[in-house]
Every structure is written in C-alpha cells, then in structure tokens.
Amino acid sequence: MPVLPGAEPYRHEGGEVGVLLCHGFTGSPQSLRPWAEYLTERGLTVSLPLLPGHGTRWEDMQLTGWQDWYAELDRELRALLERCTQVFVFGLSMGAALAMRLAAKHGDEISGLVVVNPANKVHGAAAYALPVLRHLVPSVKGIISDIAKEGGAEIGYSRVPLHAAHSMRNLYALVDGELPQVTQPMLLLHSPQDHVVPPADSARILSRVSSTDVTEILLEQSYHVATLDHDADRIFEESYAFLGRLAPAVGKQSGVGHVDQQEGTATGG
C-alpha cells in the first residue's frame, strides 16, 4: 500500500547529537516534519520514522498495535545510539507516551525528553466501551487536524480504527505505571485548549515522573497538533535551547548533511 503523499519518514545524517521524533496516533511524520527540518538545519542527526499501520489507510492500522509502534521506535533509537554520542527523544501525543516508555526502558542512554501535548489516558465512556465496541464497529470518526491556525492541516486518517485504539489504551496504562522510571531532563509543552488530550494528562505525567530537571510551557495559541500551529516556532526554539543546555556539541555542528526519505535520498541542509 503506497504511503500518503507527505507522510513519508524523514532522516538526516548530521552531527554527533541525535534526535528521535515520534508522531501521534493515526497521524504521520508530516505533523513533526517542520520540527525535524528545523533540527536538521542546525546540524543534528534526526530520525522521524513512520509508525507501522500509519500513513496509508486506516484499515492497515487495524492489524497493528502498540508493540509494533514501539518496536519501530526502539529500532530507530538503537541506530541513533550507535551513531551519536548523545540522543534525545521528542514526541507528540501518543508519540510522547511511546517516547516516555523508551526513556523508562533505556535510562541514561537517552539524554533528555521533549513532549508536546502528551497523552496518558483514553478518557470518557470510550475507555470502557472499547473492549467490546471494537468487535462490533471497525472505526469511528477521526481526531486529526485539531489545529487553531487557519489553513493548518494534518496528514492522517479520517477514521479511528478501534482495535488499534484499544491497543493504545493498553499502552497508556502500561506507560502510566512506568512513569516513575523516567528520570531524564524533560521539557513538557501543552495546550490549554486541546480537543484531543486534556491538560489533566500533562498534570499527571508531571506528578509521576522522577525527573528532577523539568520545564513546563503552556502553548496558549494552539490546539492539539501544536507542532503545526501558532506556537510551532516556540516549540522548535525551546526544544533547541533545551538541547543546547544538555548537549555541549549542539551549536557547534554544521547543518549540511544527508537527508533520507522513503522516496529516495538527497543532499540537504
């Protein structure tokens, strides 16, 4: 099944500091592509994979679960760890939950976390209905493109596959129990006006992680997909400052390198 135009994975071979970016549920790398390109221009090594079942059609996602999504990110992380002296993990929404699981499992191998509107729980009646409903109804209306900026659009699925949603619910419960194992420096940015993930999720995450170096920033002008919204530049700048504080090599690297996308390779900067 061909990948939707714009949803391709993105990789850049840069300097000795690496960043793994994790997109959200039913979304695609497109939601984080501007962030990845911002880091690329500043000389970092960047990996933004396409999670299994994403970026094609929602029916493909029915055959995948959180173990598949996590395994893909874990492989990319291990490749970065072999290539780089320091590695950071960034994530949006469910991608942030996967990022925190990586942090809990890999410990000091990960130098820091940046999470945007991190998800921690499936809320409301859906959480209780999913175990049964997924066997009766294959999908429900999608959750993509929660963006305040006029003309903003996210490439992803217009339907939520319920088998995959049930797996995501199980992931959140698992990660919630692992949050005390998260000890890395953390930058958490979240939108007070988020129609997908409530602020309560960020509050719970901040209350449960064991990180002592934690910064919380409110994204007042954005909805859920803040990386494509009015606060995108602030996210990029704050995350780069976070990297610069924790990785001495940041700022000393050239931006010229090798960009690898699904469609081929090109020299980029």
CSV table of C-alpha atoms in Angstrom, one decimal:
chain,number,residue,atom,x,y,z
A,1,MET,CA,0.0,0.0,0.0
A,2,PRO,CA,1.6,3.3,-1.0
A,3,VAL,CA,2.3,5.9,1.6
A,4,LEU,CA,0.2,9.1,1.5
A,5,PRO,CA,2.0,12.0,-0.1
A,6,GLY,CA,3.7,14.0,2.6
A,7,ALA,CA,3.5,11.2,5.2
A,8,GLU,CA,6.9,9.7,4.4
A,9,PRO,CA,9.5,9.0,7.1
A,10,TYR,CA,12.4,11.5,7.3
A,11,ARG,CA,16.0,11.0,8.3
A,12,HIS,CA,19.1,13.2,8.3
A,13,GLU,CA,22.7,12.3,9.0
A,14,GLY,CA,24.1,15.3,10.9
A,15,GLY,CA,26.4,15.7,13.8
A,16,GLU,CA,27.0,13.7,17.0
A,17,VAL,CA,23.8,14.7,18.7
A,18,GLY,CA,20.8,12.8,17.6
A,19,VAL,CA,17.0,13.3,18.0
A,20,LEU,CA,14.3,10.7,17.5
A,21,LEU,CA,10.9,12.2,16.8
A,22,CYS,CA,7.7,10.2,17.4
A,23,HIS,CA,4.4,11.1,15.8
A,24,GLY,CA,0.9,10.5,17.2
A,25,PHE,CA,-1.9,8.0,16.8
A,26,THR,CA,-3.5,7.9,13.3
A,27,GLY,CA,-1.1,10.8,12.3
A,28,SER,CA,2.1,10.7,10.3
A,29,PRO,CA,5.6,12.2,10.2
A,30,GLN,CA,4.1,15.2,8.4
A,31,SER,CA,2.9,16.6,11.8
A,32,LEU,CA,6.5,16.7,13.0
A,33,ARG,CA,8.3,17.4,9.7
A,34,PRO,CA,8.8,21.1,10.2
A,35,TRP,CA,10.3,20.4,13.6
A,36,ALA,CA,12.6,17.7,12.1
A,37,GLU,CA,13.7,20.1,9.4
A,38,TYR,CA,14.4,22.9,12.0
A,39,LEU,CA,16.8,20.5,13.8
A,40,THR,CA,18.3,19.3,10.5
A,41,GLU,CA,19.2,22.9,9.6
A,42,ARG,CA,21.1,23.2,12.9
A,43,GLY,CA,23.2,20.2,12.2
A,44,LEU,CA,21.6,17.5,14.3
A,45,THR,CA,21.2,13.9,13.3
A,46,VAL,CA,17.4,13.3,13.0
A,47,SER,CA,15.2,10.3,12.7
A,48,LEU,CA,11.4,10.7,12.2
A,49,PRO,CA,10.0,7.2,11.3
A,50,LEU,CA,6.6,6.3,10.1
A,51,LEU,CA,4.9,4.1,12.6
A,52,PRO,CA,3.6,0.7,11.3
A,53,GLY,CA,0.0,0.9,10.1
A,54,HIS,CA,0.1,4.7,9.7
A,55,GLY,CA,0.4,6.8,6.6
A,56,THR,CA,-1.5,4.6,4.2
A,57,ARG,CA,-5.2,3.8,5.1
A,58,TRP,CA,-6.9,3.2,8.4
A,59,GLU,CA,-7.7,-0.4,7.6
A,60,ASP,CA,-3.9,-1.2,7.7
A,61,MET,CA,-3.7,0.1,11.2
A,62,GLN,CA,-6.3,-2.4,12.4
A,63,LEU,CA,-3.6,-5.1,12.1
A,64,THR,CA,-1.1,-3.3,14.3
A,65,GLY,CA,-0.8,-2.5,18.0
A,66,TRP,CA,1.4,-0.5,20.4
A,67,GLN,CA,4.0,-3.3,20.4
A,68,ASP,CA,4.6,-2.7,16.7
A,69,TRP,CA,4.8,1.1,17.0
A,70,TYR,CA,7.1,0.8,20.0
A,71,ALA,CA,9.4,-1.7,18.3
A,72,GLU,CA,9.9,0.6,15.3
A,73,LEU,CA,10.9,3.5,17.5
A,74,ASP,CA,13.1,1.2,19.6
A,75,ARG,CA,15.0,0.1,16.4
A,76,GLU,CA,15.4,3.7,15.3
A,77,LEU,CA,16.7,4.7,18.8
A,78,ARG,CA,19.3,1.9,18.8
A,79,ALA,CA,20.5,3.0,15.4
A,80,LEU,CA,20.9,6.6,16.7
A,81,LEU,CA,22.7,5.4,19.8
A,82,GLU,CA,25.3,3.6,17.6
A,83,ARG,CA,25.7,6.7,15.5
A,84,CYS,CA,25.6,9.5,18.1
A,85,THR,CA,27.3,10.5,21.4
A,86,GLN,CA,24.0,11.8,22.8
A,87,VAL,CA,20.4,11.1,21.9
A,88,PHE,CA,17.2,12.9,22.8
A,89,VAL,CA,13.6,11.7,22.1
A,90,PHE,CA,10.8,14.1,21.2
A,91,GLY,CA,7.1,13.1,20.9
A,92,LEU,CA,3.6,14.4,20.2
A,93,SER,CA,0.5,13.0,21.8
A,94,MET,CA,0.7,9.1,21.7
A,95,GLY,CA,4.2,9.6,20.3
A,96,ALA,CA,5.1,11.3,23.6
A,97,ALA,CA,3.8,8.2,25.5
A,98,LEU,CA,6.0,6.0,23.4
A,99,ALA,CA,8.9,8.4,24.0
A,100,MET,CA,8.4,8.1,27.7
A,101,ARG,CA,8.4,4.3,27.5
A,102,LEU,CA,11.7,4.5,25.7
A,103,ALA,CA,13.0,6.7,28.4
A,104,ALA,CA,11.8,4.4,31.1
A,105,LYS,CA,13.4,1.4,29.4
A,106,HIS,CA,16.7,2.9,28.1
A,107,GLY,CA,17.6,5.1,31.1
A,108,ASP,CA,20.8,7.1,30.8
A,109,GLU,CA,21.2,6.2,27.1
A,110,ILE,CA,18.6,8.9,26.5
A,111,SER,CA,19.9,12.4,27.4
A,112,GLY,CA,16.5,14.1,27.6
A,113,LEU,CA,12.8,14.2,26.6
A,114,VAL,CA,10.7,16.8,24.9
A,115,VAL,CA,7.0,16.0,24.8
A,116,VAL,CA,4.1,18.0,23.3
A,117,ASN,CA,0.5,17.5,24.4
A,118,PRO,CA,1.5,14.1,25.8
A,119,ALA,CA,-1.3,11.5,26.1
A,120,ASN,CA,-1.7,9.4,29.3
A,121,LYS,CA,-5.2,8.0,29.2
A,122,VAL,CA,-8.3,7.4,27.0
A,123,HIS,CA,-11.0,9.4,28.7
A,124,GLY,CA,-14.7,9.1,29.0
A,125,ALA,CA,-17.1,6.4,28.1
A,126,ALA,CA,-14.9,5.3,25.2
A,127,ALA,CA,-12.4,3.9,27.5
A,128,TYR,CA,-14.9,1.4,29.0
A,129,ALA,CA,-16.6,0.7,25.7
A,130,LEU,CA,-13.6,-0.1,23.6
A,131,PRO,CA,-13.0,-3.7,24.7
A,132,VAL,CA,-16.5,-4.6,23.4
A,133,LEU,CA,-17.1,-1.9,20.8
A,134,ARG,CA,-14.0,-2.8,18.8
A,135,HIS,CA,-15.6,-6.2,17.9
A,136,LEU,CA,-18.9,-4.5,16.8
A,137,VAL,CA,-17.7,-1.4,14.9
A,138,PRO,CA,-14.4,-1.2,13.0
A,139,SER,CA,-13.9,2.5,13.2
A,140,VAL,CA,-15.2,5.9,14.4
A,141,LYS,CA,-14.7,9.5,13.3
A,142,GLY,CA,-11.1,10.6,13.3
A,143,ILE,CA,-9.2,13.0,15.6
A,144,ILE,CA,-6.7,14.6,13.2
A,145,SER,CA,-6.2,18.3,12.4
A,146,ASP,CA,-7.0,19.8,15.8
A,147,ILE,CA,-5.2,23.0,14.8
A,148,ALA,CA,-6.2,26.6,15.6
A,149,LYS,CA,-4.2,28.1,12.8
A,150,GLU,CA,-6.3,28.9,9.7
A,151,GLY,CA,-5.4,26.6,6.9
A,152,GLY,CA,-3.5,24.2,9.1
A,153,ALA,CA,-4.0,20.5,8.2
A,154,GLU,CA,-2.6,17.2,9.4
A,155,ILE,CA,-2.0,14.3,7.1
A,156,GLY,CA,-3.5,11.2,8.8
A,157,TYR,CA,-6.7,9.1,9.0
A,158,SER,CA,-10.2,10.4,9.0
A,159,ARG,CA,-11.2,7.3,10.9
A,160,VAL,CA,-10.0,5.8,14.2
A,161,PRO,CA,-9.6,2.0,13.9
A,162,LEU,CA,-10.9,0.6,17.2
A,163,HIS,CA,-8.7,-2.4,17.5
A,164,ALA,CA,-5.7,-0.1,17.3
A,165,ALA,CA,-7.4,2.4,19.7
A,166,HIS,CA,-7.9,-0.5,22.3
A,167,SER,CA,-4.2,-1.2,22.0
A,168,MET,CA,-3.3,2.4,22.5
A,169,ARG,CA,-5.5,2.4,25.7
A,170,ASN,CA,-3.4,-0.6,26.9
A,171,LEU,CA,-0.2,1.3,26.1
A,172,TYR,CA,-1.3,4.3,28.2
A,173,ALA,CA,-2.0,2.1,31.2
A,174,LEU,CA,1.4,0.5,30.8
A,175,VAL,CA,3.3,3.7,30.5
A,176,ASP,CA,1.5,5.3,33.4
A,177,GLY,CA,2.9,2.6,35.6
A,178,GLU,CA,6.4,3.2,34.2
A,179,LEU,CA,6.5,7.0,34.6
A,180,PRO,CA,8.4,6.8,37.9
A,181,GLN,CA,11.2,5.2,35.9
A,182,VAL,CA,11.5,8.3,33.8
A,183,THR,CA,14.5,10.2,35.2
A,184,GLN,CA,15.8,12.2,32.3
A,185,PRO,CA,15.5,16.0,32.0
A,186,MET,CA,12.1,16.8,30.5
A,187,LEU,CA,10.6,19.7,28.6
A,188,LEU,CA,6.8,19.4,28.5
A,189,LEU,CA,4.8,21.7,26.3
A,190,HIS,CA,1.0,21.6,26.3
A,191,SER,CA,-2.0,23.5,25.0
A,192,PRO,CA,-4.7,24.6,27.5
A,193,GLN,CA,-7.2,24.4,24.5
A,194,ASP,CA,-6.6,20.8,23.3
A,195,HIS,CA,-9.7,19.0,21.9
A,196,VAL,CA,-7.9,15.6,21.9
A,197,VAL,CA,-5.8,15.3,25.0
A,198,PRO,CA,-6.9,17.2,28.2
A,199,PRO,CA,-4.5,19.2,30.4
A,200,ALA,CA,-5.0,16.6,33.1
A,201,ASP,CA,-2.8,14.2,31.2
A,202,SER,CA,0.2,16.6,31.4
A,203,ALA,CA,-0.5,17.2,35.1
A,204,ARG,CA,-0.5,13.5,35.9
A,205,ILE,CA,2.7,12.9,33.9
A,206,LEU,CA,4.5,15.7,35.7
A,207,SER,CA,3.3,14.4,39.1
A,208,ARG,CA,4.6,10.8,38.4
A,209,VAL,CA,7.9,11.1,36.6
A,210,SER,CA,11.1,11.0,38.7
A,211,SER,CA,12.8,13.7,36.6
A,212,THR,CA,14.2,16.5,38.7
A,213,ASP,CA,15.0,18.7,35.7
A,214,VAL,CA,11.5,19.5,34.4
A,215,THR,CA,10.3,22.5,32.5
A,216,GLU,CA,6.6,23.1,31.7
A,217,ILE,CA,5.5,25.5,29.0
A,218,LEU,CA,1.9,26.5,28.0
A,219,LEU,CA,1.1,26.8,24.3
A,220,GLU,CA,-1.7,29.4,24.6
A,221,GLN,CA,-2.3,29.9,20.9
A,222,SER,CA,-2.5,26.3,19.8
A,223,TYR,CA,-4.7,23.2,19.8
A,224,HIS,CA,-3.6,19.6,19.9
A,225,VAL,CA,-1.2,19.4,16.9
A,226,ALA,CA,0.8,22.4,18.2
A,227,THR,CA,3.8,21.5,16.0
A,228,LEU,CA,1.7,22.7,13.0
A,229,ASP,CA,0.0,25.5,14.9
A,230,HIS,CA,0.7,29.1,16.0
A,231,ASP,CA,3.1,28.0,18.7
A,232,ALA,CA,5.2,25.8,16.4
A,233,ASP,CA,8.2,28.2,16.3
A,234,ARG,CA,8.2,28.4,20.1
A,235,ILE,CA,8.3,24.6,20.3
A,236,PHE,CA,11.2,24.4,17.9
A,237,GLU,CA,13.2,27.2,19.7
A,238,GLU,CA,12.5,26.0,23.2
A,239,SER,CA,13.5,22.4,22.3
A,240,TYR,CA,16.7,23.6,20.6
A,241,ALA,CA,17.6,25.6,23.7
A,242,PHE,CA,16.9,22.5,25.8
A,243,LEU,CA,19.3,20.5,23.6
A,244,GLY,CA,21.9,23.2,23.8
A,245,ARG,CA,21.8,23.2,27.6
A,246,LEU,CA,22.2,19.5,27.9
A,247,ALA,CA,24.5,18.7,24.9
A,248,PRO,CA,27.6,20.8,24.6
A,249,ALA,CA,28.1,19.7,20.9
A,250,VAL,CA,24.8,21.4,19.9
A,251,GLY,CA,25.6,24.7,18.1
A,252,LYS,CA,29.0,23.6,17.0
A,253,GLN,CA,27.7,21.4,14.2
A,254,SER,CA,27.3,22.2,10.5
A,255,GLY,CA,23.8,21.8,9.0
A,256,VAL,CA,25.0,20.2,5.8
A,257,GLY,CA,24.4,16.5,5.6
A,258,HIS,CA,22.5,13.7,4.0
A,259,VAL,CA,18.7,13.6,4.0
A,260,ASP,CA,17.0,10.2,3.5
A,261,GLN,CA,13.3,9.9,2.8
A,262,GLN,CA,11.2,7.0,1.7
A,263,GLU,CA,11.2,8.3,-1.9
A,264,GLY,CA,15.0,8.4,-2.2
A,265,THR,CA,18.0,10.4,-1.0
A,266,ALA,CA,19.1,14.0,-1.4
A,267,THR,CA,21.7,16.3,-0.2
A,268,GLY,CA,20.1,18.7,2.2
A,269,GLY,CA,20.9,21.3,4.9
